[in-house]
PDB file of C-alpha atoms and ligand atoms in Angstrom:
ATOM      1  CA  MET A   1     -65.183 -15.617   5.723  1.00 88.00           C
ATOM      2  CA  LYS A   2     -64.630 -14.829   8.856  1.00 92.00           C
ATOM      3  CA  GLU A   3     -67.844 -14.259  11.538  1.00 93.00           C
ATOM      4  CA  TYR A   4     -66.668 -10.257  12.185  1.00 97.00           C
ATOM      5  CA  VAL A   5     -66.083  -9.679   8.425  1.00 98.00           C
ATOM      6  CA  GLN A   6     -69.259  -8.617   7.229  1.00 98.00           C
ATOM      7  CA  SER A   7     -69.750  -6.051  10.620  1.00 97.00           C
ATOM      8  CA  ILE A   8     -66.600  -3.892   9.613  1.00 98.00           C
ATOM      9  CA  ALA A   9     -67.788  -4.119   5.990  1.00 98.00           C
ATOM     10  CA  LYS A  10     -70.996  -2.106   6.734  1.00 98.00           C
ATOM     11  CA  THR A  11     -69.410   0.036   9.283  1.00 98.00           C
ATOM     12  CA  LEU A  12     -66.723   0.657   6.848  1.00 98.00           C
ATOM     13  CA  ASP A  13     -69.669   1.572   3.698  1.00 98.00           C
ATOM     14  CA  ASN A  14     -71.776   3.519   6.604  1.00 98.00           C
ATOM     15  CA  ALA A  15     -68.502   5.842   6.836  1.00 98.00           C
ATOM     16  CA  ALA A  16     -67.748   7.028   3.280  1.00 98.00           C
ATOM     17  CA  LYS A  17     -71.743   7.110   2.866  1.00 97.00           C
ATOM     18  CA  GLU A  18     -71.836   9.927   6.385  1.00 98.00           C
ATOM     19  CA  ALA A  19     -68.391  10.510   5.608  1.00 98.00           C
ATOM     20  CA  THR A  20     -67.871  10.445   9.084  1.00 98.00           C
ATOM     21  CA  ALA A  21     -64.332   8.974  10.125  1.00 98.00           C
ATOM     22  CA  VAL A  22     -64.592   5.729  12.061  1.00 98.00           C
ATOM     23  CA  PRO A  23     -61.186   4.207  14.171  1.00 98.00           C
ATOM     24  CA  GLN A  24     -58.472   2.105  12.572  1.00 98.00           C
ATOM     25  CA  VAL A  25     -60.002  -1.354  12.311  1.00 98.00           C
ATOM     26  CA  SER A  26     -56.662  -2.997  13.663  1.00 96.00           C
ATOM     27  CA  LEU A  27     -56.860  -1.326  16.534  1.00 97.00           C
ATOM     28  CA  SER A  28     -59.533  -3.473  17.808  1.00 96.00           C
ATOM     29  CA  GLN A  29     -59.708  -6.659  15.242  1.00 96.00           C
ATOM     30  CA  THR A  30     -56.391  -8.541  13.854  1.00 96.00           C
ATOM     31  CA  ILE A  31     -57.371  -9.130  10.153  1.00 97.00           C
ATOM     32  CA  ASP A  32     -55.005 -10.796   7.840  1.00 96.00           C
ATOM     33  CA  LEU A  33     -54.405  -9.422   3.975  1.00 96.00           C
ATOM     34  CA  GLN A  34     -57.559 -11.934   2.441  1.00 96.00           C
ATOM     35  CA  ASP A  35     -59.609 -10.711   5.436  1.00 97.00           C
ATOM     36  CA  SER A  36     -59.180  -7.284   4.193  1.00 98.00           C
ATOM     37  CA  TYR A  37     -60.187  -8.014   0.854  1.00 98.00           C
ATOM     38  CA  ASP A  38     -63.119  -9.929   1.896  1.00 98.00           C
ATOM     39  CA  ILE A  39     -64.241  -6.797   3.919  1.00 98.00           C
ATOM     40  CA  GLN A  40     -63.603  -4.501   1.020  1.00 98.00           C
ATOM     41  CA  GLU A  41     -65.862  -6.863  -1.244  1.00 98.00           C
ATOM     42  CA  GLN A  42     -68.510  -7.241   1.272  1.00 98.00           C
ATOM     43  CA  SER A  43     -68.363  -3.492   2.244  1.00 98.00           C
ATOM     44  CA  ILE A  44     -68.648  -2.442  -2.068  1.00 98.00           C
ATOM     45  CA  ASN A  45     -71.749  -4.743  -2.576  1.00 98.00           C
ATOM     46  CA  HIS A  46     -73.633  -2.617  -0.038  1.00 98.00           C
ATOM     47  CA  ARG A  47     -72.755   0.274  -2.551  1.00 98.00           C
ATOM     48  CA  LEU A  48     -73.575  -2.371  -5.619  1.00 98.00           C
ATOM     49  CA  THR A  49     -77.254  -3.375  -3.430  1.00 98.00           C
ATOM     50  CA  ARG A  50     -78.012   0.443  -3.780  1.00 98.00           C
ATOM     51  CA  GLY A  51     -77.597   0.944  -7.306  1.00 98.00           C
ATOM     52  CA  GLU A  52     -74.027   1.575  -8.167  1.00 98.00           C
ATOM     53  CA  LYS A  53     -72.289  -0.047 -11.020  1.00 98.00           C
ATOM     54  CA  LEU A  54     -68.564  -1.583 -10.853  1.00 98.00           C
ATOM     55  CA  VAL A  55     -66.858   0.580 -13.374  1.00 98.00           C
ATOM     56  CA  GLY A  56     -63.488  -0.400 -12.844  1.00 98.00           C
ATOM     57  CA  TYR A  57     -60.016  -1.251 -10.535  1.00 98.00           C
ATOM     58  CA  LYS A  58     -57.335   1.294  -9.307  1.00 98.00           C
ATOM     59  CA  LEU A  59     -54.028   0.596  -7.991  1.00 98.00           C
ATOM     60  CA  GLY A  60     -52.069   2.408  -4.870  1.00 98.00           C
ATOM     61  CA  PHE A  61     -48.607   2.168  -3.820  1.00 97.00           C
ATOM     62  CA  THR A  62     -47.134   1.794  -7.186  1.00 97.00           C
ATOM     63  CA  SER A  63     -44.541   4.578  -6.578  1.00 96.00           C
ATOM     64  CA  LYS A  64     -42.038   5.215  -4.226  1.00 95.00           C
ATOM     65  CA  ALA A  65     -43.606   8.914  -3.665  1.00 95.00           C
ATOM     66  CA  LYS A  66     -47.169   6.878  -2.371  1.00 95.00           C
ATOM     67  CA  MET A  67     -45.434   4.317  -0.402  1.00 95.00           C
ATOM     68  CA  GLU A  68     -43.100   6.977   1.802  1.00 95.00           C
ATOM     69  CA  GLN A  69     -45.804   9.120   2.105  1.00 94.00           C
ATOM     70  CA  MET A  70     -48.146   6.601   3.781  1.00 95.00           C
ATOM     71  CA  GLY A  71     -45.755   4.384   5.425  1.00 94.00           C
ATOM     72  CA  VAL A  72     -47.217   1.335   2.648  1.00 93.00           C
ATOM     73  CA  HIS A  73     -45.020  -0.574   0.733  1.00 92.00           C
ATOM     74  CA  GLU A  74     -47.088  -3.203  -1.182  1.00 95.00           C
ATOM     75  CA  ILE A  75     -49.115  -3.164  -4.162  1.00 97.00           C
ATOM     76  CA  ILE A  76     -52.655  -2.694  -3.208  1.00 98.00           C
ATOM     77  CA  TRP A  77     -56.152  -2.804  -5.436  1.00 98.00           C
ATOM     78  CA  GLY A  78     -59.630  -1.431  -4.881  1.00 98.00           C
ATOM     79  CA  ARG A  79     -63.234  -0.695  -6.894  1.00 99.00           C
ATOM     80  CA  LEU A  80     -64.099   2.145  -8.977  1.00 99.00           C
ATOM     81  CA  THR A  81     -67.909   2.431  -9.038  1.00 98.00           C
ATOM     82  CA  ASP A  82     -70.316   5.158 -11.383  1.00 98.00           C
ATOM     83  CA  LYS A  83     -70.643   7.239  -8.259  1.00 98.00           C
ATOM     84  CA  MET A  84     -67.301   7.783  -7.927  1.00 98.00           C
ATOM     85  CA  GLN A  85     -66.800   9.226 -11.449  1.00 98.00           C
ATOM     86  CA  TYR A  86     -66.548  12.996 -11.758  1.00 98.00           C
ATOM     87  CA  PHE A  87     -66.002  15.136 -15.103  1.00 97.00           C
ATOM     88  CA  HIS A  88     -63.270  16.625 -16.431  1.00 98.00           C
ATOM     89  CA  GLU A  89     -64.278  20.871 -15.696  1.00 98.00           C
ATOM     90  CA  GLY A  90     -66.984  19.717 -13.013  1.00 98.00           C
ATOM     91  CA  LYS A  91     -67.195  20.799  -9.874  1.00 98.00           C
ATOM     92  CA  LEU A  92     -67.052  18.205  -6.703  1.00 98.00           C
ATOM     93  CA  ASP A  93     -68.458  18.545  -3.521  1.00 98.00           C
ATOM     94  CA  ARG A  94     -66.272  18.846  -0.275  1.00 98.00           C
ATOM     95  CA  SER A  95     -69.467  18.232   1.764  1.00 97.00           C
ATOM     96  CA  HIS A  96     -69.488  14.535   0.633  1.00 97.00           C
ATOM     97  CA  PHE A  97     -66.054  13.603   1.848  1.00 98.00           C
ATOM     98  CA  ILE A  98     -63.915  13.439   5.581  1.00 98.00           C
ATOM     99  CA  HIS A  99     -60.167  14.926   4.708  1.00 98.00           C
ATOM    100  CA  PRO A 100     -60.173  14.564   1.102  1.00 98.00           C
ATOM    101  CA  ARG A 101     -57.028  14.506  -1.212  1.00 98.00           C
ATOM    102  CA  ILE A 102     -56.046  14.671  -4.912  1.00 98.00           C
ATOM    103  CA  GLU A 103     -53.103  12.944  -6.526  1.00 98.00           C
ATOM    104  CA  PRO A 104     -52.494  12.434 -10.370  1.00 98.00           C
ATOM    105  CA  GLU A 105     -52.967   9.141 -12.292  1.00 98.00           C
ATOM    106  CA  ILE A 106     -52.712   7.193 -15.500  1.00 98.00           C
ATOM    107  CA  ALA A 107     -55.632   5.735 -16.511  1.00 98.00           C
ATOM    108  CA  PHE A 108     -56.352   2.582 -18.674  1.00 98.00           C
ATOM    109  CA  LEU A 109     -59.504   1.879 -20.749  1.00 98.00           C
ATOM    110  CA  VAL A 110     -60.014  -2.306 -21.236  1.00 98.00           C
ATOM    111  CA  SER A 111     -60.962  -3.075 -24.352  1.00 98.00           C
ATOM    112  CA  LYS A 112     -62.483  -6.880 -23.943  1.00 98.00           C
ATOM    113  CA  ASP A 113     -63.202  -9.032 -20.988  1.00 98.00           C
ATOM    114  CA  ILE A 114     -59.901 -10.371 -19.570  1.00 98.00           C
ATOM    115  CA  ASP A 115     -59.752 -13.544 -18.391  1.00 95.00           C
ATOM    116  CA  GLN A 116     -56.137 -14.749 -17.624  1.00 97.00           C
ATOM    117  CA  PRO A 117     -52.924 -12.621 -16.291  1.00 98.00           C
ATOM    118  CA  LEU A 118     -51.727 -10.601 -19.414  1.00 98.00           C
ATOM    119  CA  THR A 119     -48.047  -9.817 -20.351  1.00 98.00           C
ATOM    120  CA  ARG A 120     -45.531  -7.589 -22.106  1.00 97.00           C
ATOM    121  CA  ASP A 121     -46.241  -9.232 -25.007  1.00 97.00           C
ATOM    122  CA  ASN A 122     -50.181  -9.383 -24.957  1.00 98.00           C
ATOM    123  CA  TYR A 123     -51.614  -6.788 -23.216  1.00 98.00           C
ATOM    124  CA  MET A 124     -52.325  -4.056 -26.042  1.00 98.00           C
ATOM    125  CA  GLU A 125     -54.429  -6.520 -27.624  1.00 98.00           C
ATOM    126  CA  TYR A 126     -56.705  -5.683 -24.207  1.00 98.00           C
ATOM    127  CA  LEU A 127     -55.984  -2.056 -23.746  1.00 98.00           C
ATOM    128  CA  GLY A 128     -58.677   0.375 -25.415  1.00 98.00           C
ATOM    129  CA  GLY A 129     -57.093   3.948 -24.368  1.00 98.00           C
ATOM    130  CA  VAL A 130     -55.153   5.867 -22.206  1.00 98.00           C
ATOM    131  CA  ALA A 131     -55.354   9.156 -20.482  1.00 98.00           C
ATOM    132  CA  GLY A 132     -54.182  11.167 -17.798  1.00 98.00           C
ATOM    133  CA  ALA A 133     -56.399  11.252 -14.435  1.00 98.00           C
ATOM    134  CA  LEU A 134     -56.957  12.224 -10.905  1.00 98.00           C
ATOM    135  CA  GLU A 135     -57.872  10.528  -8.196  1.00 98.00           C
ATOM    136  CA  ILE A 136     -59.552  11.363  -5.339  1.00 98.00           C
ATOM    137  CA  ILE A 137     -58.347   9.468  -1.758  1.00 98.00           C
ATOM    138  CA  ASP A 138     -60.502   9.955   1.097  1.00 98.00           C
ATOM    139  CA  SER A 139     -59.600   7.512   3.704  1.00 98.00           C
ATOM    140  CA  ARG A 140     -62.409   6.252   6.375  1.00 98.00           C
ATOM    141  CA  TYR A 141     -59.916   6.074   9.230  1.00 98.00           C
ATOM    142  CA  GLU A 142     -59.455   9.123  11.792  1.00 98.00           C
ATOM    143  CA  ASN A 143     -56.299  11.346  10.785  1.00 98.00           C
ATOM    144  CA  PHE A 144     -56.145   9.481   7.613  1.00 98.00           C
ATOM    145  CA  LYS A 145     -53.560   6.888   8.919  1.00 97.00           C
ATOM    146  CA  PHE A 146     -53.534   3.050   8.460  1.00 97.00           C
ATOM    147  CA  SER A 147     -51.891  -0.232   8.239  1.00 97.00           C
ATOM    148  CA  LEU A 148     -51.436  -2.356   4.842  1.00 97.00           C
ATOM    149  CA  GLU A 149     -55.140  -4.306   5.922  1.00 98.00           C
ATOM    150  CA  ASP A 150     -56.902  -0.924   6.949  1.00 98.00           C
ATOM    151  CA  VAL A 151     -56.641   0.657   3.659  1.00 98.00           C
ATOM    152  CA  ILE A 152     -57.309  -2.592   1.692  1.00 98.00           C
ATOM    153  CA  ALA A 153     -60.193  -2.814   3.981  1.00 98.00           C
ATOM    154  CA  ASP A 154     -61.034   0.390   3.398  1.00 98.00           C
ATOM    155  CA  ASN A 155     -61.178  -0.004  -0.756  1.00 98.00           C
ATOM    156  CA  CYS A 156     -57.431   1.333  -0.905  1.00 98.00           C
ATOM    157  CA  SER A 157     -58.670   5.093   0.345  1.00 98.00           C
ATOM    158  CA  SER A 158     -60.645   5.464  -3.115  1.00 98.00           C
ATOM    159  CA  SER A 159     -63.312   8.138  -3.172  1.00 98.00           C
ATOM    160  CA  GLY A 160     -63.062   9.923  -6.576  1.00 98.00           C
ATOM    161  CA  PHE A 161     -61.790  10.004 -10.111  1.00 98.00           C
ATOM    162  CA  VAL A 162     -61.552  12.279 -13.088  1.00 98.00           C
ATOM    163  CA  ILE A 163     -60.697  10.813 -16.547  1.00 98.00           C
ATOM    164  CA  GLY A 164     -59.459  12.829 -18.744  1.00 98.00           C
ATOM    165  CA  THR A 165     -59.466  12.476 -22.740  1.00 98.00           C
ATOM    166  CA  TRP A 166     -59.261   8.864 -23.985  1.00 98.00           C
ATOM    167  CA  LEU A 167     -56.121   8.586 -26.344  1.00 98.00           C
ATOM    168  CA  ASP A 168     -55.393   5.880 -29.093  1.00 98.00           C
ATOM    169  CA  PRO A 169     -53.790   2.847 -26.919  1.00 97.00           C
ATOM    170  CA  LEU A 170     -50.490   3.278 -28.865  1.00 97.00           C
ATOM    171  CA  GLN A 171     -49.866   6.709 -27.435  1.00 98.00           C
ATOM    172  CA  THR A 172     -47.036   6.200 -25.002  1.00 97.00           C
ATOM    173  CA  VAL A 173     -47.176   6.975 -21.151  1.00 98.00           C
ATOM    174  CA  GLN A 174     -43.751   5.731 -20.365  1.00 96.00           C
ATOM    175  CA  ASP A 175     -41.813   8.918 -18.994  1.00 97.00           C
ATOM    176  CA  LEU A 176     -44.398  11.871 -19.290  1.00 98.00           C
ATOM    177  CA  ALA A 177     -43.742  14.945 -16.875  1.00 98.00           C
ATOM    178  CA  ILE A 178     -46.908  15.315 -14.082  1.00 98.00           C
ATOM    179  CA  LYS A 179     -48.164  18.425 -12.351  1.00 98.00           C
ATOM    180  CA  LEU A 180     -50.314  18.667 -10.306  1.00 98.00           C
ATOM    181  CA  GLU A 181     -51.851  22.208  -9.991  1.00 98.00           C
ATOM    182  CA  ILE A 182     -54.330  23.926  -7.146  1.00 98.00           C
ATOM    183  CA  ASN A 183     -55.255  27.147  -7.373  1.00 98.00           C
ATOM    184  CA  GLY A 184     -52.590  28.395 -10.083  1.00 98.00           C
ATOM    185  CA  THR A 185     -49.331  27.138  -7.910  1.00 98.00           C
ATOM    186  CA  VAL A 186     -47.545  23.716  -9.023  1.00 98.00           C
ATOM    187  CA  SER A 187     -48.136  21.292  -5.889  1.00 98.00           C
ATOM    188  CA  GLN A 188     -46.725  18.170  -6.868  1.00 98.00           C
ATOM    189  CA  GLU A 189     -44.295  17.357  -9.783  1.00 98.00           C
ATOM    190  CA  GLY A 190     -43.401  13.621 -10.701  1.00 98.00           C
ATOM    191  CA  ASN A 191     -43.113  11.827 -13.951  1.00 98.00           C
ATOM    192  CA  SER A 192     -45.075   8.807 -14.676  1.00 98.00           C
ATOM    193  CA  LYS A 193     -41.879   6.839 -15.014  1.00 98.00           C
ATOM    194  CA  ALA A 194     -42.588   6.629 -11.053  1.00 97.00           C
ATOM    195  CA  ILE A 195     -45.033   4.322 -11.513  1.00 98.00           C
ATOM    196  CA  LEU A 196     -43.403   0.698 -11.322  1.00 97.00           C
ATOM    197  CA  GLY A 197     -40.822   2.118 -14.070  1.00 97.00           C
ATOM    198  CA  ASN A 198     -43.633   2.179 -16.665  1.00 98.00           C
ATOM    199  CA  PRO A 199     -47.828   2.527 -15.774  1.00 98.00           C
ATOM    200  CA  MET A 200     -48.242  -0.344 -18.477  1.00 97.00           C
ATOM    201  CA  GLU A 201     -46.929  -2.382 -15.934  1.00 98.00           C
ATOM    202  CA  SER A 202     -49.748  -1.421 -13.334  1.00 98.00           C
ATOM    203  CA  PHE A 203     -52.337  -2.814 -16.208  1.00 98.00           C
ATOM    204  CA  ILE A 204     -50.193  -5.730 -16.176  1.00 98.00           C
ATOM    205  CA  GLU A 205     -49.785  -6.385 -12.387  1.00 98.00           C
ATOM    206  CA  MET A 206     -53.935  -5.691 -12.283  1.00 98.00           C
ATOM    207  CA  THR A 207     -54.643  -8.644 -14.481  1.00 98.00           C
ATOM    208  CA  ARG A 208     -52.259 -10.662 -12.001  1.00 98.00           C
ATOM    209  CA  LEU A 209     -54.062  -9.598  -8.952  1.00 98.00           C
ATOM    210  CA  ALA A 210     -57.450 -10.043 -10.339  1.00 98.00           C
ATOM    211  CA  GLN A 211     -56.919 -13.520 -11.035  1.00 98.00           C
ATOM    212  CA  LYS A 212     -55.270 -14.389  -7.670  1.00 97.00           C
ATOM    213  CA  TYR A 213     -58.292 -12.295  -6.090  1.00 97.00           C
ATOM    214  CA  ASN A 214     -60.926 -13.787  -8.167  1.00 96.00           C
ATOM    215  CA  THR A 215     -62.508 -11.219  -9.337  1.00 98.00           C
ATOM    216  CA  LYS A 216     -63.250 -10.003 -12.714  1.00 98.00           C
ATOM    217  CA  ILE A 217     -61.618  -7.096 -15.441  1.00 98.00           C
ATOM    218  CA  LYS A 218     -64.551  -6.731 -18.588  1.00 98.00           C
ATOM    219  CA  LYS A 219     -64.575  -4.394 -21.585  1.00 98.00           C
ATOM    220  CA  ASP A 220     -65.137  -0.922 -20.563  1.00 98.00           C
ATOM    221  CA  HIS A 221     -63.668  -1.042 -17.151  1.00 98.00           C
ATOM    222  CA  ILE A 222     -61.390   1.614 -16.554  1.00 99.00           C
ATOM    223  CA  ILE A 223     -57.684   0.863 -14.695  1.00 98.00           C
ATOM    224  CA  LEU A 224     -56.044   3.632 -12.469  1.00 98.00           C
ATOM    225  CA  ALA A 225     -52.634   2.939 -12.395  1.00 98.00           C
ATOM    226  CA  GLY A 226     -51.340   4.658  -8.781  1.00 98.00           C
ATOM    227  CA  ALA A 227     -50.553   8.462  -8.287  1.00 98.00           C
ATOM    228  CA  ALA A 228     -46.781   9.071  -9.141  1.00 95.00           C
ATOM    229  CA  THR A 229     -46.703  11.779  -6.367  1.00 97.00           C
ATOM    230  CA  SER A 230     -47.741  12.534  -2.874  1.00 97.00           C
ATOM    231  CA  ALA A 231     -51.467  13.416  -2.790  1.00 98.00           C
ATOM    232  CA  VAL A 232     -52.583  17.203  -1.468  1.00 98.00           C
ATOM    233  CA  TYR A 233     -55.140  17.949   0.725  1.00 98.00           C
ATOM    234  CA  ILE A 234     -58.378  20.002  -0.961  1.00 98.00           C
ATOM    235  CA  ASN A 235     -60.249  22.667   0.262  1.00 98.00           C
ATOM    236  CA  SER A 236     -63.480  24.457  -1.049  1.00 98.00           C
ATOM    237  CA  GLY A 237     -62.643  26.989  -3.385  1.00 98.00           C
ATOM    238  CA  ASP A 238     -59.942  24.715  -4.948  1.00 98.00           C
ATOM    239  CA  GLU A 239     -59.436  24.860  -8.935  1.00 98.00           C
ATOM    240  CA  ILE A 240     -57.545  21.701  -9.446  1.00 98.00           C
ATOM    241  CA  ILE A 241     -55.756  21.142 -12.937  1.00 98.00           C
ATOM    242  CA  GLY A 242     -53.715  17.624 -13.153  1.00 98.00           C
ATOM    243  CA  HIS A 243     -51.083  18.724 -16.273  1.00 98.00           C
ATOM    244  CA  PHE A 244     -49.696  15.444 -18.183  1.00 98.00           C
ATOM    245  CA  ASP A 245     -47.298  15.661 -20.953  1.00 98.00           C
ATOM    246  CA  GLN A 246     -48.561  14.904 -24.310  1.00 97.00           C
ATOM    247  CA  ILE A 247     -51.541  13.310 -22.693  1.00 97.00           C
ATOM    248  CA  GLY A 248     -53.133  16.769 -21.620  1.00 97.00           C
ATOM    249  CA  GLN A 249     -54.761  18.337 -18.647  1.00 98.00           C
ATOM    250  CA  VAL A 250     -57.542  17.215 -16.495  1.00 98.00           C
ATOM    251  CA  GLN A 251     -59.284  19.863 -14.215  1.00 98.00           C
ATOM    252  CA  ILE A 252     -62.004  19.698 -11.046  1.00 98.00           C
ATOM    253  CA  SER A 253     -63.502  22.760  -9.127  1.00 98.00           C
ATOM    254  CA  VAL A 254     -63.953  21.605  -5.600  1.00 98.00           C
ATOM    255  CA  VAL A 255     -67.208  23.809  -4.244  1.00 98.00           C
TER     256      VAL A 255
HETATM  257  C1  OOG B 301     -54.150   4.847   0.092  1.00 52.33           C
HETATM  258  C2  OOG B 301     -54.031   4.909  -1.358  1.00 52.33           C
HETATM  259  C3  OOG B 301     -52.952   4.987  -2.678  1.00 52.33           C
HETATM  260  C4  OOG B 301     -52.287   5.401  -4.474  1.00 52.33           C
HETATM  261  O1  OOG B 301     -52.154   5.878  -6.310  1.00 52.33           O
HETATM  262  O2  OOG B 301     -51.308   4.997  -4.098  1.00 52.33           O
HETATM  263  C5  OOG B 301     -53.353   5.157  -3.750  1.00 52.33           C
HETATM  264  C6  OOG B 301     -53.826   6.477   0.051  1.00 52.33           C
HETATM  265  O3  OOG B 301     -52.936   6.815   0.319  1.00 52.33           O
HETATM  266  O4  OOG B 301     -54.602   6.740   1.455  1.00 52.33           O
HETATM  267  O5  OOG B 301     -54.209   5.350  -4.021  1.00 52.33           O
HETATM  268 MG1   MG B 302     -54.399   6.884  -5.977  1.00 52.33          MG
END
């Protein structure tokens, strides 16, 4: 591991903890892909040392809408901890974030430890449930701007998530209309097939990435497939509802 990894990891951990933006890493230090995942791991390790628990993973840039909004065109992954979880019909305190955005996601629940990359033929053996979800992304970088390596180092902007009701894994998620409603107005509309043609591909892709980057997907972990639409800035007072055809609603109030 390169010598600058630890200090950048600490800077990004502090930025998240204090809800204060920092300059993009790549403006002062050239980092490669492996460095950026090392920084992410070390940064999340600070949280685990403070008692947070790893509860799963997220994918990013699995849809065209997201790639185009942020100008990054490669699939990325980050870590979810228990402290990042908010609850359906619960509240989210705006003051804990820098410049938060929200986006609709599909979530998967892992039914047993995964120790190999899965395929379309065997992933169902490891799938415990599917649900609609919302992700709160809050880049720790000024102006929400980053390179591929910057965003990976910053845990792929992830800072919160809300899961709807877990449904049977046999429930299809392939072709579901999705709407993001903010204060009674539809802000984004999309379809789950915008996520790699089928969000199940994200689940499979995460098992490959876990092996490539030597991280473990365990029983009861949550995997977020990546947003189907662009993300939207949120403010205090917002009432947000994700509507997912066939799989229900996920709601959160920003205070
Ligand atoms: C990076 C995270 C991307 C998604 O669902 O595609 C992501 C960002 O947009 O800040 O979470
Ligand atoms: Mg996302």
